[in-house]
PDB file of C-alpha atoms in Angstrom:
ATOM      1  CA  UNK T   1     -89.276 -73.768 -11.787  1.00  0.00           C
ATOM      2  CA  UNK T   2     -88.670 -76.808 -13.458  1.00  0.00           C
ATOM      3  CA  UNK T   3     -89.440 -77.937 -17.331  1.00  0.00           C
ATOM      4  CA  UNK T   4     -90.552 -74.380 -19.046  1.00  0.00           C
ATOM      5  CA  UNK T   5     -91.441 -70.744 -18.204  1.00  0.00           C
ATOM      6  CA  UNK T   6     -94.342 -70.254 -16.653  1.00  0.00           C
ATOM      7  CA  UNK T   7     -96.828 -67.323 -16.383  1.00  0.00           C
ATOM      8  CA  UNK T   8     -93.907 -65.478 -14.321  1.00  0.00           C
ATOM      9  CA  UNK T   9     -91.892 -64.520 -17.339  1.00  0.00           C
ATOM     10  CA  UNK T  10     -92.798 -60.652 -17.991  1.00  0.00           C
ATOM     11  CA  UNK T  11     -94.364 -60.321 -21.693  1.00  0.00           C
ATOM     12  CA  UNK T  12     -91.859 -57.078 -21.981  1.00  0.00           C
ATOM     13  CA  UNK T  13     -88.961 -59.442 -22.078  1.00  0.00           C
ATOM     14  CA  UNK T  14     -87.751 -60.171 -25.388  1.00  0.00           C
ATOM     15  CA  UNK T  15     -83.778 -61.534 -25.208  1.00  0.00           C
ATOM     16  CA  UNK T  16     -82.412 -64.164 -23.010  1.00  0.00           C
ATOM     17  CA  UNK T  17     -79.625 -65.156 -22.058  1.00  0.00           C
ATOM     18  CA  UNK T  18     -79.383 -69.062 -21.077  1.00  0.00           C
ATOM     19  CA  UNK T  19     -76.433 -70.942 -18.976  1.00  0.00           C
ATOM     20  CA  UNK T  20     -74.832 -74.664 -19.131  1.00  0.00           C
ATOM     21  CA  UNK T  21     -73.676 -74.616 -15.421  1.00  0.00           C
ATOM     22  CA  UNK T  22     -70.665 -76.152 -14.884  1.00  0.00           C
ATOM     23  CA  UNK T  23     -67.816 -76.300 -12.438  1.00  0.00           C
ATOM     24  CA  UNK T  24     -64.899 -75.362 -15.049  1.00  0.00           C
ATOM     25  CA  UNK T  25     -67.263 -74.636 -18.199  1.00  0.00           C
ATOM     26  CA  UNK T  26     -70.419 -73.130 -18.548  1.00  0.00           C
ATOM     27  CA  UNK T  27     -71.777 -73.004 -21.459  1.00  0.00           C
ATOM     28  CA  UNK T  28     -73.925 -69.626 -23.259  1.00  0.00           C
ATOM     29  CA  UNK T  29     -76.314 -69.286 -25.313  1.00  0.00           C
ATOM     30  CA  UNK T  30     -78.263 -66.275 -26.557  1.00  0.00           C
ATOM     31  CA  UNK T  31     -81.884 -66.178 -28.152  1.00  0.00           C
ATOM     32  CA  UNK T  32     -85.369 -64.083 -28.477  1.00  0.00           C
ATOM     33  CA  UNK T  33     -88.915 -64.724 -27.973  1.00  0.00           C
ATOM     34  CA  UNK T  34     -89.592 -63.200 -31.205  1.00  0.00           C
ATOM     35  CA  UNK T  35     -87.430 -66.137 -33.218  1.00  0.00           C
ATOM     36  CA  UNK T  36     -87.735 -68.479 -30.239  1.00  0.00           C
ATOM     37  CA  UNK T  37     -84.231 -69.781 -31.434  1.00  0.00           C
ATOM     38  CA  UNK T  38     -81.186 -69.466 -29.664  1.00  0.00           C
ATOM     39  CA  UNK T  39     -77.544 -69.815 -30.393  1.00  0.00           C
ATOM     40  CA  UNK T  40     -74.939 -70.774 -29.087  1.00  0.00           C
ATOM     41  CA  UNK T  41     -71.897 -68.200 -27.884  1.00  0.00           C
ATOM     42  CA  UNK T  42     -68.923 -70.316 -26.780  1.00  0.00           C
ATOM     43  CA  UNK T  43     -67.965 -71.278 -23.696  1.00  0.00           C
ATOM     44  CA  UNK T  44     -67.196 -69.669 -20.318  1.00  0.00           C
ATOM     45  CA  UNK T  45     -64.220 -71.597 -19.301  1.00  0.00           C
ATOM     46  CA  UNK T  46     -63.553 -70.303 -15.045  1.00  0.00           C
ATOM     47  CA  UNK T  47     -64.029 -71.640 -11.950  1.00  0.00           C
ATOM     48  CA  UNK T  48     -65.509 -70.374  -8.916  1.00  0.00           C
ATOM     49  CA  UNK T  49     -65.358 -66.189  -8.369  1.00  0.00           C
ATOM     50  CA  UNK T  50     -63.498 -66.132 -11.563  1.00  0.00           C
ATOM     51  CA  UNK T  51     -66.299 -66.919 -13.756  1.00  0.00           C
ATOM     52  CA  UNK T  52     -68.347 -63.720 -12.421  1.00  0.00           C
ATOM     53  CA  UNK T  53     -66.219 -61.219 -14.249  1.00  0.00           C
ATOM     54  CA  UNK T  54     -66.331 -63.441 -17.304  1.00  0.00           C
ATOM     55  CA  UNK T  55     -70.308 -63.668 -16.814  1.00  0.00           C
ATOM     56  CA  UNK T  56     -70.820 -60.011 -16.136  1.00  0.00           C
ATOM     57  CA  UNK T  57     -68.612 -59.306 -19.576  1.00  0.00           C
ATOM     58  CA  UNK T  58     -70.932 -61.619 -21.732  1.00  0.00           C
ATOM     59  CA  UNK T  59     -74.607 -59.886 -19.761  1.00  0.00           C
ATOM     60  CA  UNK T  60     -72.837 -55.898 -20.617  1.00  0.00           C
ATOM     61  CA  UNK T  61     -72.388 -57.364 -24.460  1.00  0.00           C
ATOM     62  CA  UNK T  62     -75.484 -58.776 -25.168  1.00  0.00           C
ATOM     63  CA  UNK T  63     -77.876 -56.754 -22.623  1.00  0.00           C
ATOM     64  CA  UNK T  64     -80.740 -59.803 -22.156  1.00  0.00           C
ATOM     65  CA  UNK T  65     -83.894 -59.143 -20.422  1.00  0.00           C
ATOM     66  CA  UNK T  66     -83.885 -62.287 -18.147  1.00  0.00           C
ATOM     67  CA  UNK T  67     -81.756 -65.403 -17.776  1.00  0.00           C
ATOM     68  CA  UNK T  68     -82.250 -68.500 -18.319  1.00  0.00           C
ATOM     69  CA  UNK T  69     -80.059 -71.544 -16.307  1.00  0.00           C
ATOM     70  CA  UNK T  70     -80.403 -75.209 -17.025  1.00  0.00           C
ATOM     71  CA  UNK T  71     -80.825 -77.322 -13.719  1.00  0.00           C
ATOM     72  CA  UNK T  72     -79.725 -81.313 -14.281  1.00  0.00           C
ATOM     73  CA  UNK T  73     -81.733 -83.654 -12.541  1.00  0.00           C
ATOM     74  CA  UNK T  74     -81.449 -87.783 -12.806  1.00  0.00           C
ATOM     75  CA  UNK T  75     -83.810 -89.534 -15.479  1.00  0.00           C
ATOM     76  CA  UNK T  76     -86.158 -90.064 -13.063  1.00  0.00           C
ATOM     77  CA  UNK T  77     -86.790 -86.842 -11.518  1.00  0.00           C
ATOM     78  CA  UNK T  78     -84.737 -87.149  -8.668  1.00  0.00           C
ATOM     79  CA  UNK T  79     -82.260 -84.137  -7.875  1.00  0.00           C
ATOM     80  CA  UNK T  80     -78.339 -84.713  -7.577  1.00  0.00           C
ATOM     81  CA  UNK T  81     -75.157 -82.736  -6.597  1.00  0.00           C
ATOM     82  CA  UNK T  82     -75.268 -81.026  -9.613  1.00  0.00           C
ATOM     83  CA  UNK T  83     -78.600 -79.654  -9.385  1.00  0.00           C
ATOM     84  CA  UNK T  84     -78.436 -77.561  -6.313  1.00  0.00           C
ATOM     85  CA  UNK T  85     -74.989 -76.365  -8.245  1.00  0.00           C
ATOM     86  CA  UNK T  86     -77.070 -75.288 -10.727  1.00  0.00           C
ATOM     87  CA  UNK T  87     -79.191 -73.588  -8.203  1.00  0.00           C
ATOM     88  CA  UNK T  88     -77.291 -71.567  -6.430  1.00  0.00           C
ATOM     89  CA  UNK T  89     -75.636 -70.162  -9.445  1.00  0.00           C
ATOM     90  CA  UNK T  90     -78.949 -69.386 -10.301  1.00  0.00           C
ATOM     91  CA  UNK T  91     -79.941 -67.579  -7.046  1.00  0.00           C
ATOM     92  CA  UNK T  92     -76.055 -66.009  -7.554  1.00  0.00           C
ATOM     93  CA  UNK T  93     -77.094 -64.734 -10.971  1.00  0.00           C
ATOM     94  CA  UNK T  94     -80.512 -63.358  -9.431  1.00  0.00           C
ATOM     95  CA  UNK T  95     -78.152 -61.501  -6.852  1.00  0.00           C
ATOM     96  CA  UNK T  96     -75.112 -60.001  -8.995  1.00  0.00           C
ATOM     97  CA  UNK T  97     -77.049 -58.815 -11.551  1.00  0.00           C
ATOM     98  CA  UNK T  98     -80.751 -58.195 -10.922  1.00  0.00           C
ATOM     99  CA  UNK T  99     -81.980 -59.512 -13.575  1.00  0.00           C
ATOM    100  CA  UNK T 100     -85.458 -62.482 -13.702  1.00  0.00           C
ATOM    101  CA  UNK T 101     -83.711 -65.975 -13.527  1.00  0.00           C
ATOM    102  CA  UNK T 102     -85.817 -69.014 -14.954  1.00  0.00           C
ATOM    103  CA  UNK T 103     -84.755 -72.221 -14.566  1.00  0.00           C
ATOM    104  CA  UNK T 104     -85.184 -75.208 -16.906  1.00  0.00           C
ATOM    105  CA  UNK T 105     -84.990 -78.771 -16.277  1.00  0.00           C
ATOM    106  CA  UNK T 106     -82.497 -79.553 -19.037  1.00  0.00           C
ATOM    107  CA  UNK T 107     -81.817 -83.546 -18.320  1.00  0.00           C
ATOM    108  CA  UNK T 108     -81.266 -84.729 -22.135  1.00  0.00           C
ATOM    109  CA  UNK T 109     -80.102 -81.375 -22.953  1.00  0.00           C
ATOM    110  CA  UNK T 110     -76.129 -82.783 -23.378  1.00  0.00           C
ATOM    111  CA  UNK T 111     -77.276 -85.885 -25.350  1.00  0.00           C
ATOM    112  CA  UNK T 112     -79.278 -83.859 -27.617  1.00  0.00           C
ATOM    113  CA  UNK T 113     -76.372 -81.388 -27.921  1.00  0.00           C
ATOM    114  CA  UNK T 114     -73.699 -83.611 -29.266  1.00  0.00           C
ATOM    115  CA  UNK T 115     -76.398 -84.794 -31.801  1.00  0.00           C
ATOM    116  CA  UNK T 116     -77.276 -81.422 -32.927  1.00  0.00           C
ATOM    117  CA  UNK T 117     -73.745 -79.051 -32.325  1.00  0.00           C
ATOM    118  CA  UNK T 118     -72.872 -78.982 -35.896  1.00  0.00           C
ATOM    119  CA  UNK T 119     -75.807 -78.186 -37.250  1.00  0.00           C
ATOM    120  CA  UNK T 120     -76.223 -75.742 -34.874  1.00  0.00           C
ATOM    121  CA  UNK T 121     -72.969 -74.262 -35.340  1.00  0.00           C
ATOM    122  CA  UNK T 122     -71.648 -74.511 -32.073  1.00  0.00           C
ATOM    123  CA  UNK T 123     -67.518 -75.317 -31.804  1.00  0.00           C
ATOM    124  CA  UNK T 124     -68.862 -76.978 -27.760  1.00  0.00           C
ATOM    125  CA  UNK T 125     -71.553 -79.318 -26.334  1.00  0.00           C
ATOM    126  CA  UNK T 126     -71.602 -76.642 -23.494  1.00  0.00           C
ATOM    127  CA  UNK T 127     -72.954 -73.858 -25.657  1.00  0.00           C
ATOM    128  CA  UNK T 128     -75.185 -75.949 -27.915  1.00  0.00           C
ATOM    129  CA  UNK T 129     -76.588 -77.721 -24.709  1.00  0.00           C
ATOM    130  CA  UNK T 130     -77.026 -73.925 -23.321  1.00  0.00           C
ATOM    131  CA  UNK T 131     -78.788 -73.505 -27.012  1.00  0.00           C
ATOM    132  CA  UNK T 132     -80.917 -76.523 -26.319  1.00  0.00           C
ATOM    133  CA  UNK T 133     -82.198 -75.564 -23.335  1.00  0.00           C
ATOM    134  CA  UNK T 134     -82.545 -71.633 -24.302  1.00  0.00           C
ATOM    135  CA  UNK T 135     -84.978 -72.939 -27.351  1.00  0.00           C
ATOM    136  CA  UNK T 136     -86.823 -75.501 -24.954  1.00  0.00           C
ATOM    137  CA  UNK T 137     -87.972 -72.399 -22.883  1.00  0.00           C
ATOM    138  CA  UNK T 138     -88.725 -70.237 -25.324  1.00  0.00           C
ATOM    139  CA  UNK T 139     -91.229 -72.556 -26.645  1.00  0.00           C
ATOM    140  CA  UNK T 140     -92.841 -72.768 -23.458  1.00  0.00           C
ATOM    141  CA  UNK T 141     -93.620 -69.182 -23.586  1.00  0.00           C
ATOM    142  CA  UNK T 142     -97.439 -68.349 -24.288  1.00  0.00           C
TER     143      UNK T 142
END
């Protein structure tokens, strides 16, 4: 799924949990549909099988309902190496932890992030960008 939720996110779920893939840092975000805000919660900093412990630690604290993962695309659309990154930690999240993974397309999400992190009151881009795209699909929920 690409831009917001759809008609596939259950109305039961209230708290989210929303990813800023990356290779060495992902950035997390937590949020509600109630507030539809988010904020940000630091930064996973792991690569490869030793960010699923870290990931598994932050879903036990916060117990969301669903997850949420960014996927980066090019300006115009077009997917990149990135994106099917983004993808497949996706479909890994979907697999680990059972849990409904939505995907957003989150291509100005980093941009916007260093604009807003302060404000926010994020430390990272990562976990403000994760913020970013958290609120984005929360306010495409009906």
């Amino acid at each position: 799924m690409s831009g917001g939720a759809s008609s596939s996110v259950a109305t039961s779920a209230v708290s989210f949990m929303a990813f800023d893939f990356g290779l060495k840092r992902t950035g997390v975000a937590t949020g509600n549909r109630i507030t539809r805000s988010a904020t940000p919660q630091g930064v996973i900093r792991a690569e490869g099988k030793a960010r699923w412990p870290l990931v598994a630690e932050r879903i036990a604290q916060w117990q969301p309902d669903a997850l949420v993962v960014g996927v980066p695309f090019h300006p115009d659309g077009a997917p990149h190496e990135n994106t099917a990154r983004a993808r497949q930690f996706a479909r890994q999240l979907r697999g680990r932890f059972g849990l409904p993974v939505h995907e957003v397309d989150e291509r100005y999400s980093t941009t916007e992030a260093r604009e807003e992190m302060h404000t926010m009151g994020a430390k990272d881009v990562d976990a403000a960008s994760a913020a970013i795209i958290l609120e984005q699909f929360l306010r495409s929920l009906p």
